[in-house]
Backbone atoms as SQL, in Angstrom:
CREATE TABLE atoms (id INTEGER PRIMARY KEY, chain TEXT, resi INTEGER, resn TEXT, atom TEXT, x REAL, y REAL, z REAL);
INSERT INTO atoms VALUES
  (1, 'A', 1, 'MET', 'N', -19.635, 47.422, 13.758),
  (2, 'A', 1, 'MET', 'CA', -19.810, 46.180, 14.189),
  (3, 'A', 1, 'MET', 'C', -19.128, 45.025, 13.594),
  (4, 'A', 2, 'LEU', 'N', -18.856, 45.258, 12.300),
  (5, 'A', 2, 'LEU', 'CA', -18.021, 44.108, 11.510),
  (6, 'A', 2, 'LEU', 'C', -16.520, 44.380, 11.910),
  (7, 'A', 3, 'GLU', 'N', -15.994, 45.446, 12.430),
  (8, 'A', 3, 'GLU', 'CA', -14.628, 45.498, 12.707),
  (9, 'A', 3, 'GLU', 'C', -14.092, 44.433, 13.749),
  (10, 'A', 4, 'ALA', 'N', -14.830, 44.023, 14.739),
  (11, 'A', 4, 'ALA', 'CA', -14.586, 43.111, 15.581),
  (12, 'A', 4, 'ALA', 'C', -14.288, 41.795, 14.907),
  (13, 'A', 5, 'LEU', 'N', -15.228, 41.511, 13.988),
  (14, 'A', 5, 'LEU', 'CA', -14.955, 40.192, 13.147),
  (15, 'A', 5, 'LEU', 'C', -13.672, 40.207, 12.401),
  (16, 'A', 6, 'LEU', 'N', -13.367, 41.414, 11.795),
  (17, 'A', 6, 'LEU', 'CA', -12.155, 41.476, 10.938),
  (18, 'A', 6, 'LEU', 'C', -10.796, 41.472, 11.785),
  (19, 'A', 7, 'GLN', 'N', -10.968, 41.711, 13.077),
  (20, 'A', 7, 'GLN', 'CA', -9.791, 41.492, 14.055),
  (21, 'A', 7, 'GLN', 'C', -9.330, 40.071, 14.342),
  (22, 'A', 8, 'ARG', 'N', -10.578, 39.292, 14.321),
  (23, 'A', 8, 'ARG', 'CA', -10.376, 37.989, 14.873),
  (24, 'A', 8, 'ARG', 'C', -9.344, 37.158, 14.270),
  (25, 'A', 9, 'GLY', 'N', -8.454, 36.747, 14.981),
  (26, 'A', 9, 'GLY', 'CA', -7.417, 35.830, 14.467),
  (27, 'A', 9, 'GLY', 'C', -5.971, 36.690, 14.088),
  (28, 'A', 10, 'ARG', 'N', -6.141, 38.001, 13.990),
  (29, 'A', 10, 'ARG', 'CA', -4.960, 38.730, 13.588),
  (30, 'A', 10, 'ARG', 'C', -4.221, 39.119, 15.005),
  (31, 'A', 11, 'ASP', 'N', -4.912, 38.942, 16.049),
  (32, 'A', 11, 'ASP', 'CA', -4.296, 39.362, 17.283),
  (33, 'A', 11, 'ASP', 'C', -3.445, 38.329, 18.018),
  (34, 'A', 12, 'ARG', 'N', -3.427, 37.188, 17.247),
  (35, 'A', 12, 'ARG', 'CA', -2.701, 36.149, 17.715),
  (36, 'A', 12, 'ARG', 'C', -1.184, 36.332, 17.544),
  (37, 'A', 13, 'LYS', 'N', -0.376, 36.072, 18.660),
  (38, 'A', 13, 'LYS', 'CA', 1.001, 36.248, 18.457),
  (39, 'A', 13, 'LYS', 'C', 1.836, 35.231, 17.790),
  (40, 'A', 14, 'LYS', 'N', 2.798, 35.468, 16.966),
  (41, 'A', 14, 'LYS', 'CA', 3.550, 34.531, 16.276),
  (42, 'A', 14, 'LYS', 'C', 4.329, 33.553, 17.166),
  (43, 'A', 15, 'ARG', 'N', 4.330, 32.329, 16.764),
  (44, 'A', 15, 'ARG', 'CA', 5.036, 31.377, 17.719),
  (45, 'A', 15, 'ARG', 'C', 6.434, 31.531, 17.545),
  (46, 'A', 16, 'LYS', 'N', 7.138, 31.455, 18.789),
  (47, 'A', 16, 'LYS', 'CA', 8.606, 31.396, 18.829),
  (48, 'A', 16, 'LYS', 'C', 9.089, 30.090, 19.138),
  (49, 'A', 17, 'MET', 'N', 10.041, 29.661, 18.253),
  (50, 'A', 17, 'MET', 'CA', 10.687, 28.376, 18.457),
  (51, 'A', 17, 'MET', 'C', 12.107, 28.596, 19.322),
  (52, 'A', 18, 'ASN', 'N', 12.357, 27.620, 20.129),
  (53, 'A', 18, 'ASN', 'CA', 13.663, 27.693, 20.746),
  (54, 'A', 18, 'ASN', 'C', 14.701, 27.512, 19.674),
  (55, 'A', 19, 'PRO', 'N', 15.962, 28.223, 19.814),
  (56, 'A', 19, 'PRO', 'CA', 16.863, 27.945, 18.783),
  (57, 'A', 19, 'PRO', 'C', 17.646, 26.407, 18.877),
  (58, 'A', 20, 'LYS', 'N', 17.439, 25.823, 20.093),
  (59, 'A', 20, 'LYS', 'CA', 18.027, 24.506, 20.363),
  (60, 'A', 20, 'LYS', 'C', 17.180, 23.599, 19.495),
  (61, 'A', 21, 'SER', 'N', 15.852, 23.833, 19.419),
  (62, 'A', 21, 'SER', 'CA', 14.975, 22.921, 18.822),
  (63, 'A', 21, 'SER', 'C', 15.354, 23.100, 17.226),
  (64, 'A', 22, 'LEU', 'N', 15.493, 24.294, 16.635),
  (65, 'A', 22, 'LEU', 'CA', 15.888, 24.511, 15.238),
  (66, 'A', 22, 'LEU', 'C', 17.153, 23.857, 15.027),
  (67, 'A', 23, 'ALA', 'N', 18.154, 23.804, 15.940),
  (68, 'A', 23, 'ALA', 'CA', 19.477, 23.100, 15.786),
  (69, 'A', 23, 'ALA', 'C', 19.305, 21.579, 15.629),
  (70, 'A', 24, 'ASN', 'N', 18.188, 21.025, 16.142),
  (71, 'A', 24, 'ASN', 'CA', 18.020, 19.481, 16.173),
  (72, 'A', 24, 'ASN', 'C', 17.491, 19.162, 14.900),
  (73, 'A', 25, 'LEU', 'N', 16.938, 19.987, 14.024),
  (74, 'A', 25, 'LEU', 'CA', 16.370, 19.532, 12.798),
  (75, 'A', 25, 'LEU', 'C', 17.489, 19.209, 11.765),
  (76, 'A', 26, 'ARG', 'N', 17.302, 18.125, 11.224),
  (77, 'A', 26, 'ARG', 'CA', 18.376, 17.818, 10.164),
  (78, 'A', 26, 'ARG', 'C', 17.752, 16.825, 9.160),
  (79, 'A', 27, 'PRO', 'N', 18.198, 16.830, 7.985),
  (80, 'A', 27, 'PRO', 'CA', 17.417, 15.853, 7.007),
  (81, 'A', 27, 'PRO', 'C', 17.721, 14.483, 7.356),
  (82, 'A', 28, 'ALA', 'N', 16.762, 13.652, 6.997),
  (83, 'A', 28, 'ALA', 'CA', 16.920, 12.194, 7.350),
  (84, 'A', 28, 'ALA', 'C', 17.787, 11.580, 6.295),
  (85, 'A', 29, 'LYS', 'N', 18.335, 10.315, 6.759),
  (86, 'A', 29, 'LYS', 'CA', 19.121, 9.608, 5.685),
  (87, 'A', 29, 'LYS', 'C', 18.276, 9.127, 4.536),
  (88, 'A', 30, 'PRO', 'N', 18.941, 9.233, 3.347),
  (89, 'A', 30, 'PRO', 'CA', 18.127, 8.779, 2.162),
  (90, 'A', 30, 'PRO', 'C', 17.921, 7.247, 2.235),
  (91, 'A', 31, 'PHE', 'N', 16.789, 6.704, 1.680),
  (92, 'A', 31, 'PHE', 'CA', 16.502, 5.295, 1.803),
  (93, 'A', 31, 'PHE', 'C', 17.410, 4.612, 0.858),
  (94, 'A', 32, 'THR', 'N', 17.908, 3.560, 1.256),
  (95, 'A', 32, 'THR', 'CA', 18.820, 2.554, 0.588),
  (96, 'A', 32, 'THR', 'C', 18.223, 1.225, 0.787),
  (97, 'A', 33, 'SER', 'N', 18.761, 0.228, 0.154),
  (98, 'A', 33, 'SER', 'CA', 18.305, -1.188, 0.311),
  (99, 'A', 33, 'SER', 'C', 18.553, -1.665, 1.751),
  (100, 'A', 34, 'GLY', 'N', 19.617, -1.164, 2.369),
  (101, 'A', 34, 'GLY', 'CA', 19.740, -1.600, 3.769),
  (102, 'A', 34, 'GLY', 'C', 19.119, -0.615, 4.808),
  (103, 'A', 35, 'HIS', 'N', 18.596, 0.553, 4.484),
  (104, 'A', 35, 'HIS', 'CA', 17.960, 1.448, 5.233),
  (105, 'A', 35, 'HIS', 'C', 16.636, 1.896, 4.725),
  (106, 'A', 36, 'ARG', 'N', 15.538, 1.225, 5.093),
  (107, 'A', 36, 'ARG', 'CA', 14.340, 1.777, 4.591),
  (108, 'A', 36, 'ARG', 'C', 13.259, 1.242, 5.698),
  (109, 'A', 37, 'PRO', 'N', 12.230, 1.921, 5.990),
  (110, 'A', 37, 'PRO', 'CA', 11.293, 1.592, 6.873),
  (111, 'A', 37, 'PRO', 'C', 10.238, 0.536, 6.138),
  (112, 'A', 38, 'SER', 'N', 10.045, -0.465, 7.065),
  (113, 'A', 38, 'SER', 'CA', 9.082, -1.470, 6.497),
  (114, 'A', 38, 'SER', 'C', 8.351, -2.114, 7.592),
  (115, 'A', 39, 'LYS', 'N', 7.078, -2.536, 7.301),
  (116, 'A', 39, 'LYS', 'CA', 6.334, -3.218, 8.453),
  (117, 'A', 39, 'LYS', 'C', 6.793, -4.604, 8.541),
  (118, 'A', 40, 'PRO', 'N', 6.918, -5.293, 9.737),
  (119, 'A', 40, 'PRO', 'CA', 7.229, -6.733, 9.876),
  (120, 'A', 40, 'PRO', 'C', 5.943, -7.384, 9.348),
  (121, 'A', 41, 'ARG', 'N', 6.320, -8.644, 8.737),
  (122, 'A', 41, 'ARG', 'CA', 5.208, -9.670, 8.339),
  (123, 'A', 41, 'ARG', 'C', 4.481, -10.220, 9.511),
  (124, 'A', 42, 'LYS', 'N', 3.157, -10.167, 9.290),
  (125, 'A', 42, 'LYS', 'CA', 2.315, -10.760, 10.301),
  (126, 'A', 42, 'LYS', 'C', 2.229, -12.390, 10.213),
  (127, 'A', 43, 'LEU', 'N', 2.570, -12.866, 8.917),
  (128, 'A', 43, 'LEU', 'CA', 2.339, -14.343, 8.809),
  (129, 'A', 43, 'LEU', 'C', 3.669, -14.939, 8.697),
  (130, 'A', 44, 'THR', 'N', 3.716, -16.200, 9.023),
  (131, 'A', 44, 'THR', 'CA', 4.936, -17.036, 9.081),
  (132, 'A', 44, 'THR', 'C', 5.223, -17.433, 7.578),
  (133, 'A', 45, 'ASP', 'N', 6.346, -18.097, 7.341),
  (134, 'A', 45, 'ASP', 'CA', 6.745, -18.662, 6.024),
  (135, 'A', 45, 'ASP', 'C', 5.744, -19.790, 5.696),
  (136, 'A', 46, 'GLU', 'N', 5.573, -20.528, 6.767),
  (137, 'A', 46, 'GLU', 'CA', 4.619, -21.720, 6.657),
  (138, 'A', 46, 'GLU', 'C', 3.169, -21.262, 6.164),
  (139, 'A', 47, 'GLN', 'N', 2.740, -20.198, 6.814),
  (140, 'A', 47, 'GLN', 'CA', 1.436, -19.874, 6.382),
  (141, 'A', 47, 'GLN', 'C', 1.486, -19.175, 5.049),
  (142, 'A', 48, 'LEU', 'N', 2.575, -18.427, 4.691),
  (143, 'A', 48, 'LEU', 'CA', 2.616, -17.866, 3.279),
  (144, 'A', 48, 'LEU', 'C', 2.781, -18.987, 2.140),
  (145, 'A', 49, 'ASN', 'N', 3.455, -20.038, 2.526),
  (146, 'A', 49, 'ASN', 'CA', 3.493, -21.322, 1.481),
  (147, 'A', 49, 'ASN', 'C', 2.152, -21.848, 1.330),
  (148, 'A', 50, 'GLN', 'N', 1.313, -22.004, 2.524),
  (149, 'A', 50, 'GLN', 'CA', 0.073, -22.441, 2.404),
  (150, 'A', 50, 'GLN', 'C', -0.900, -21.600, 1.496),
  (151, 'A', 51, 'ALA', 'N', -0.755, -20.317, 1.593),
  (152, 'A', 51, 'ALA', 'CA', -1.563, -19.287, 0.927),
  (153, 'A', 51, 'ALA', 'C', -1.194, -19.422, -0.503),
  (154, 'A', 52, 'ILE', 'N', 0.059, -19.666, -0.887),
  (155, 'A', 52, 'ILE', 'CA', 0.429, -19.826, -2.316),
  (156, 'A', 52, 'ILE', 'C', -0.090, -21.011, -2.858),
  (157, 'A', 53, 'GLU', 'N', -0.087, -22.103, -2.007),
  (158, 'A', 53, 'GLU', 'CA', -0.738, -23.442, -2.504),
  (159, 'A', 53, 'GLU', 'C', -2.146, -23.294, -2.742),
  (160, 'A', 54, 'LEU', 'N', -2.911, -22.528, -1.900),
  (161, 'A', 54, 'LEU', 'CA', -4.307, -22.391, -1.913),
  (162, 'A', 54, 'LEU', 'C', -4.734, -21.656, -2.979),
  (163, 'A', 55, 'ARG', 'N', -3.955, -20.530, -3.408),
  (164, 'A', 55, 'ARG', 'CA', -4.125, -19.676, -4.601),
  (165, 'A', 55, 'ARG', 'C', -3.980, -20.451, -5.787),
  (166, 'A', 56, 'ALA', 'N', -2.803, -21.417, -5.712),
  (167, 'A', 56, 'ALA', 'CA', -2.785, -22.209, -7.006),
  (168, 'A', 56, 'ALA', 'C', -3.939, -23.107, -7.193),
  (169, 'A', 57, 'ASN', 'N', -4.632, -23.479, -6.120),
  (170, 'A', 57, 'ASN', 'CA', -5.734, -24.357, -6.362),
  (171, 'A', 57, 'ASN', 'C', -7.010, -23.768, -6.643),
  (172, 'A', 58, 'GLY', 'N', -6.892, -22.481, -6.776),
  (173, 'A', 58, 'GLY', 'CA', -8.197, -21.726, -7.213),
  (174, 'A', 58, 'GLY', 'C', -8.849, -21.005, -6.134),
  (175, 'A', 59, 'CYS', 'N', -8.531, -21.016, -4.940),
  (176, 'A', 59, 'CYS', 'CA', -9.310, -20.202, -3.822),
  (177, 'A', 59, 'CYS', 'C', -9.168, -18.745, -4.032),
  (178, 'A', 60, 'SER', 'N', -10.034, -18.139, -3.622),
  (179, 'A', 60, 'SER', 'CA', -10.211, -16.572, -3.770),
  (180, 'A', 60, 'SER', 'C', -9.396, -15.992, -2.489),
  (181, 'A', 61, 'TRP', 'N', -8.915, -14.812, -2.685),
  (182, 'A', 61, 'TRP', 'CA', -8.097, -14.209, -1.625),
  (183, 'A', 61, 'TRP', 'C', -9.050, -14.153, -0.240),
  (184, 'A', 62, 'ARG', 'N', -10.181, -13.958, -0.339),
  (185, 'A', 62, 'ARG', 'CA', -11.031, -13.852, 0.873),
  (186, 'A', 62, 'ARG', 'C', -11.009, -15.325, 1.543),
  (187, 'A', 63, 'LYS', 'N', -11.213, -16.322, 0.733),
  (188, 'A', 63, 'LYS', 'CA', -11.200, -17.672, 1.230),
  (189, 'A', 63, 'LYS', 'C', -9.923, -18.017, 1.910),
  (190, 'A', 64, 'VAL', 'N', -8.672, -17.652, 1.263),
  (191, 'A', 64, 'VAL', 'CA', -7.430, -17.843, 1.814),
  (192, 'A', 64, 'VAL', 'C', -7.258, -17.100, 3.141),
  (193, 'A', 65, 'GLY', 'N', -7.828, -15.873, 3.233),
  (194, 'A', 65, 'GLY', 'CA', -7.664, -15.062, 4.467),
  (195, 'A', 65, 'GLY', 'C', -8.542, -15.834, 5.546),
  (196, 'A', 66, 'ASP', 'N', -9.694, -16.315, 5.318),
  (197, 'A', 66, 'ASP', 'CA', -10.540, -16.969, 6.175),
  (198, 'A', 66, 'ASP', 'C', -9.815, -18.433, 6.701),
  (199, 'A', 67, 'LEU', 'N', -9.252, -19.009, 5.820),
  (200, 'A', 67, 'LEU', 'CA', -8.587, -20.222, 6.238),
  (201, 'A', 67, 'LEU', 'C', -7.414, -20.155, 7.052),
  (202, 'A', 68, 'LEU', 'N', -6.695, -18.982, 6.835),
  (203, 'A', 68, 'LEU', 'CA', -5.476, -18.533, 7.548),
  (204, 'A', 68, 'LEU', 'C', -5.836, -17.775, 8.768),
  (205, 'A', 69, 'LYS', 'N', -7.134, -17.441, 9.024),
  (206, 'A', 69, 'LYS', 'CA', -7.705, -16.812, 10.241),
  (207, 'A', 69, 'LYS', 'C', -7.047, -15.242, 10.278),
  (208, 'A', 70, 'CYS', 'N', -7.056, -14.658, 9.053),
  (209, 'A', 70, 'CYS', 'CA', -6.456, -13.119, 9.088),
  (210, 'A', 70, 'CYS', 'C', -7.078, -12.479, 7.855),
  (211, 'A', 71, 'ASN', 'N', -6.862, -11.220, 7.772),
  (212, 'A', 71, 'ASN', 'CA', -7.556, -10.434, 6.739),
  (213, 'A', 71, 'ASN', 'C', -6.934, -10.871, 5.479),
  (214, 'A', 72, 'TYR', 'N', -7.701, -10.882, 4.384),
  (215, 'A', 72, 'TYR', 'CA', -7.218, -11.303, 3.157),
  (216, 'A', 72, 'TYR', 'C', -6.230, -10.345, 2.510),
  (217, 'A', 73, 'GLN', 'N', -6.380, -8.948, 2.854),
  (218, 'A', 73, 'GLN', 'CA', -5.318, -8.092, 2.375),
  (219, 'A', 73, 'GLN', 'C', -3.877, -8.252, 2.996),
  (220, 'A', 74, 'THR', 'N', -3.971, -8.844, 4.246),
  (221, 'A', 74, 'THR', 'CA', -2.866, -9.089, 5.075),
  (222, 'A', 74, 'THR', 'C', -1.976, -10.058, 4.237),
  (223, 'A', 75, 'VAL', 'N', -2.699, -11.216, 3.710),
  (224, 'A', 75, 'VAL', 'CA', -2.171, -12.149, 2.904),
  (225, 'A', 75, 'VAL', 'C', -1.491, -11.655, 1.663),
  (226, 'A', 76, 'ARG', 'N', -2.287, -10.810, 0.970),
  (227, 'A', 76, 'ARG', 'CA', -1.776, -10.377, -0.201),
  (228, 'A', 76, 'ARG', 'C', -0.665, -9.421, -0.039),
  (229, 'A', 77, 'SER', 'N', -0.635, -8.502, 1.076),
  (230, 'A', 77, 'SER', 'CA', 0.553, -7.590, 1.093),
  (231, 'A', 77, 'SER', 'C', 1.717, -8.476, 1.535),
  (232, 'A', 78, 'SER', 'N', 1.542, -9.444, 2.407),
  (233, 'A', 78, 'SER', 'CA', 2.723, -10.184, 2.966),
  (234, 'A', 78, 'SER', 'C', 3.414, -10.836, 1.509),
  (235, 'A', 79, 'LEU', 'N', 2.528, -11.576, 0.753),
  (236, 'A', 79, 'LEU', 'CA', 3.128, -12.244, -0.359),
  (237, 'A', 79, 'LEU', 'C', 3.845, -11.218, -1.407),
  (238, 'A', 80, 'ARG', 'N', 3.377, -9.957, -1.378),
  (239, 'A', 80, 'ARG', 'CA', 3.856, -9.029, -2.271),
  (240, 'A', 80, 'ARG', 'C', 5.235, -8.489, -1.810),
  (241, 'A', 81, 'ARG', 'N', 5.212, -8.306, -0.308),
  (242, 'A', 81, 'ARG', 'CA', 6.483, -8.073, 0.300),
  (243, 'A', 81, 'ARG', 'C', 7.604, -9.181, 0.200),
  (244, 'A', 82, 'ARG', 'N', 7.146, -10.380, 0.279),
  (245, 'A', 82, 'ARG', 'CA', 8.002, -11.527, 0.115),
  (246, 'A', 82, 'ARG', 'C', 8.542, -11.670, -1.447),
  (247, 'A', 83, 'GLY', 'N', 7.714, -11.150, -2.269),
  (248, 'A', 83, 'GLY', 'CA', 8.166, -11.154, -3.744),
  (249, 'A', 83, 'GLY', 'C', 7.468, -12.274, -4.487),
  (250, 'A', 84, 'GLU', 'N', 6.531, -13.040, -3.911),
  (251, 'A', 84, 'GLU', 'CA', 5.897, -14.045, -4.639),
  (252, 'A', 84, 'GLU', 'C', 4.762, -13.638, -5.343),
  (253, 'A', 85, 'LEU', 'N', 4.201, -12.434, -5.158),
  (254, 'A', 85, 'LEU', 'CA', 3.052, -11.940, -5.850),
  (255, 'A', 85, 'LEU', 'C', 3.450, -10.828, -6.738),
  (256, 'A', 86, 'LYS', 'N', 3.101, -10.769, -8.053),
  (257, 'A', 86, 'LYS', 'CA', 3.492, -9.669, -8.861),
  (258, 'A', 86, 'LYS', 'C', 2.177, -9.232, -9.222),
  (259, 'A', 87, 'PRO', 'N', 1.808, -7.873, -8.782),
  (260, 'A', 87, 'PRO', 'CA', 0.475, -7.227, -9.175),
  (261, 'A', 87, 'PRO', 'C', 0.415, -7.000, -10.622),
  (262, 'A', 88, 'ASN', 'N', -0.709, -7.529, -11.205),
  (263, 'A', 88, 'ASN', 'CA', -1.037, -7.287, -12.405),
  (264, 'A', 88, 'ASN', 'C', 0.099, -7.438, -13.538),
  (265, 'A', 89, 'SER', 'N', 0.622, -8.693, -13.570),
  (266, 'A', 89, 'SER', 'CA', 1.833, -9.015, -14.267),
  (267, 'A', 89, 'SER', 'C', 1.515, -9.152, -15.637),
  (268, 'A', 90, 'GLY', 'N', 0.450, -8.711, -16.264),
  (269, 'A', 90, 'GLY', 'CA', 0.132, -8.819, -17.730),
  (270, 'A', 90, 'GLY', 'C', -0.187, -10.299, -18.160),
  (271, 'A', 91, 'GLU', 'N', -0.395, -11.335, -17.113),
  (272, 'A', 91, 'GLU', 'CA', -0.871, -12.600, -17.570),
  (273, 'A', 91, 'GLU', 'C', -2.391, -12.630, -17.746),
  (274, 'A', 92, 'ASN', 'N', -2.891, -13.622, -18.515),
  (275, 'A', 92, 'ASN', 'CA', -4.289, -13.704, -18.709),
  (276, 'A', 92, 'ASN', 'C', -4.997, -14.146, -17.378),
  (277, 'A', 93, 'THR', 'N', -6.064, -13.619, -17.252),
  (278, 'A', 93, 'THR', 'CA', -6.782, -13.895, -15.966),
  (279, 'A', 93, 'THR', 'C', -7.918, -15.019, -16.318),
  (280, 'A', 94, 'LYS', 'N', -8.118, -16.020, -15.526),
  (281, 'A', 94, 'LYS', 'CA', -9.014, -17.016, -15.858),
  (282, 'A', 94, 'LYS', 'C', -10.367, -16.654, -15.324),
  (283, 'A', 95, 'LEU', 'N', -11.430, -16.503, -16.137),
  (284, 'A', 95, 'LEU', 'CA', -12.793, -16.132, -15.669),
  (285, 'A', 95, 'LEU', 'C', -13.487, -17.326, -15.195),
  (286, 'A', 96, 'LEU', 'N', -14.488, -17.166, -14.438),
  (287, 'A', 96, 'LEU', 'CA', -15.279, -18.100, -13.901),
  (288, 'A', 96, 'LEU', 'C', -16.136, -18.974, -14.895),
  (289, 'A', 97, 'THR', 'N', -16.350, -18.306, -16.035),
  (290, 'A', 97, 'THR', 'CA', -17.130, -18.900, -17.022),
  (291, 'A', 97, 'THR', 'C', -16.294, -19.910, -17.982),
  (292, 'A', 98, 'GLY', 'N', -14.863, -19.792, -17.637),
  (293, 'A', 98, 'GLY', 'CA', -13.928, -20.726, -18.461),
  (294, 'A', 98, 'GLY', 'C', -13.128, -20.032, -19.420),
  (295, 'A', 99, 'GLY', 'N', -13.584, -18.920, -19.728),
  (296, 'A', 99, 'GLY', 'CA', -12.672, -18.023, -20.753),
  (297, 'A', 99, 'GLY', 'C', -11.564, -17.330, -20.260),
  (298, 'A', 100, 'GLU', 'N', -10.881, -16.767, -20.932),
  (299, 'A', 100, 'GLU', 'CA', -9.659, -15.890, -20.369),
  (300, 'A', 100, 'GLU', 'C', -9.737, -14.559, -20.871),
  (301, 'A', 101, 'MET', 'N', -9.329, -13.683, -20.114),
  (302, 'A', 101, 'MET', 'CA', -9.384, -12.186, -20.207),
  (303, 'A', 101, 'MET', 'C', -7.896, -11.684, -19.925),
  (304, 'A', 102, 'PRO', 'N', -7.479, -10.851, -20.798),
  (305, 'A', 102, 'PRO', 'CA', -6.090, -10.345, -20.615),
  (306, 'A', 102, 'PRO', 'C', -6.080, -9.344, -19.454),
  (307, 'A', 103, 'SER', 'N', -4.964, -9.164, -18.759),
  (308, 'A', 103, 'SER', 'CA', -4.812, -8.254, -17.597),
  (309, 'A', 103, 'SER', 'C', -5.190, -6.974, -18.131),
  (310, 'A', 104, 'SER', 'N', -5.434, -5.894, -17.134),
  (311, 'A', 104, 'SER', 'CA', -5.814, -4.534, -17.428),
  (312, 'A', 104, 'SER', 'C', -4.489, -3.850, -17.947),
  (313, 'A', 105, 'TYR', 'N', -3.288, -4.302, -17.592),
  (314, 'A', 105, 'TYR', 'CA', -2.154, -3.627, -17.913),
  (315, 'A', 105, 'TYR', 'C', -1.767, -4.145, -19.151),
  (316, 'A', 106, 'ASP', 'N', -2.295, -5.224, -19.924),
  (317, 'A', 106, 'ASP', 'CA', -1.796, -5.835, -21.084),
  (318, 'A', 106, 'ASP', 'C', -2.289, -4.808, -22.292),
  (319, 'A', 107, 'PRO', 'N', -1.214, -4.240, -22.949),
  (320, 'A', 107, 'PRO', 'CA', -1.464, -3.311, -24.035),
  (321, 'A', 107, 'PRO', 'C', -2.286, -3.961, -25.116),
  (322, 'A', 108, 'ILE', 'N', -3.511, -3.336, -25.599),
  (323, 'A', 108, 'ILE', 'CA', -4.189, -3.933, -26.677),
  (324, 'A', 108, 'ILE', 'C', -3.797, -3.065, -28.048),
  (325, 'A', 109, 'PRO', 'N', -3.414, -3.839, -28.917),
  (326, 'A', 109, 'PRO', 'CA', -2.956, -2.969, -30.171),
  (327, 'A', 109, 'PRO', 'C', -4.269, -2.396, -30.943),
  (328, 'A', 110, 'VAL', 'N', -4.109, -1.150, -31.159),
  (329, 'A', 110, 'VAL', 'CA', -5.242, -0.420, -31.804),
  (330, 'A', 110, 'VAL', 'C', -4.897, -0.115, -33.240),
  (331, 'A', 111, 'LYS', 'N', -5.709, -0.478, -34.159),
  (332, 'A', 111, 'LYS', 'CA', -5.439, -0.152, -35.624),
  (333, 'A', 111, 'LYS', 'C', -6.197, 1.202, -36.042),
  (334, 'A', 112, 'LEU', 'N', -5.589, 2.098, -36.568),
  (335, 'A', 112, 'LEU', 'CA', -6.318, 3.221, -37.044),
  (336, 'A', 112, 'LEU', 'C', -6.765, 3.157, -38.403),
  (337, 'A', 113, 'VAL', 'N', -7.920, 3.540, -38.696),
  (338, 'A', 113, 'VAL', 'CA', -8.546, 3.310, -40.056),
  (339, 'A', 113, 'VAL', 'C', -8.705, 4.744, -40.493),
  (340, 'A', 114, 'ILE', 'N', -8.108, 5.148, -41.707),
  (341, 'A', 114, 'ILE', 'CA', -8.163, 6.383, -42.184),
  (342, 'A', 114, 'ILE', 'C', -8.929, 6.507, -43.437);
């Protein structure tokens, strides 16, 4: 009774590929600064300048996205592709309470006590 279950899947024939299809396979060109895939920006330069200005005035990413009528992640990624936004650059982050907090990538010196 179990023999039928053991045969299941083993009776399938191996796929044969046409030799002409195999001849078409070749490695892709390596990525260079002139040749690499990238998505086109959805926002214009004017919108990106407005986003930079809004962020400098203290607006949140979500608020900037709402004002530009697009997703806030789109704004962030467009600025990152343009080179205006450096993710977690090690600068201090201003808290809503008025204090400052170092970035998560800012190394904190640790003293060992023996």
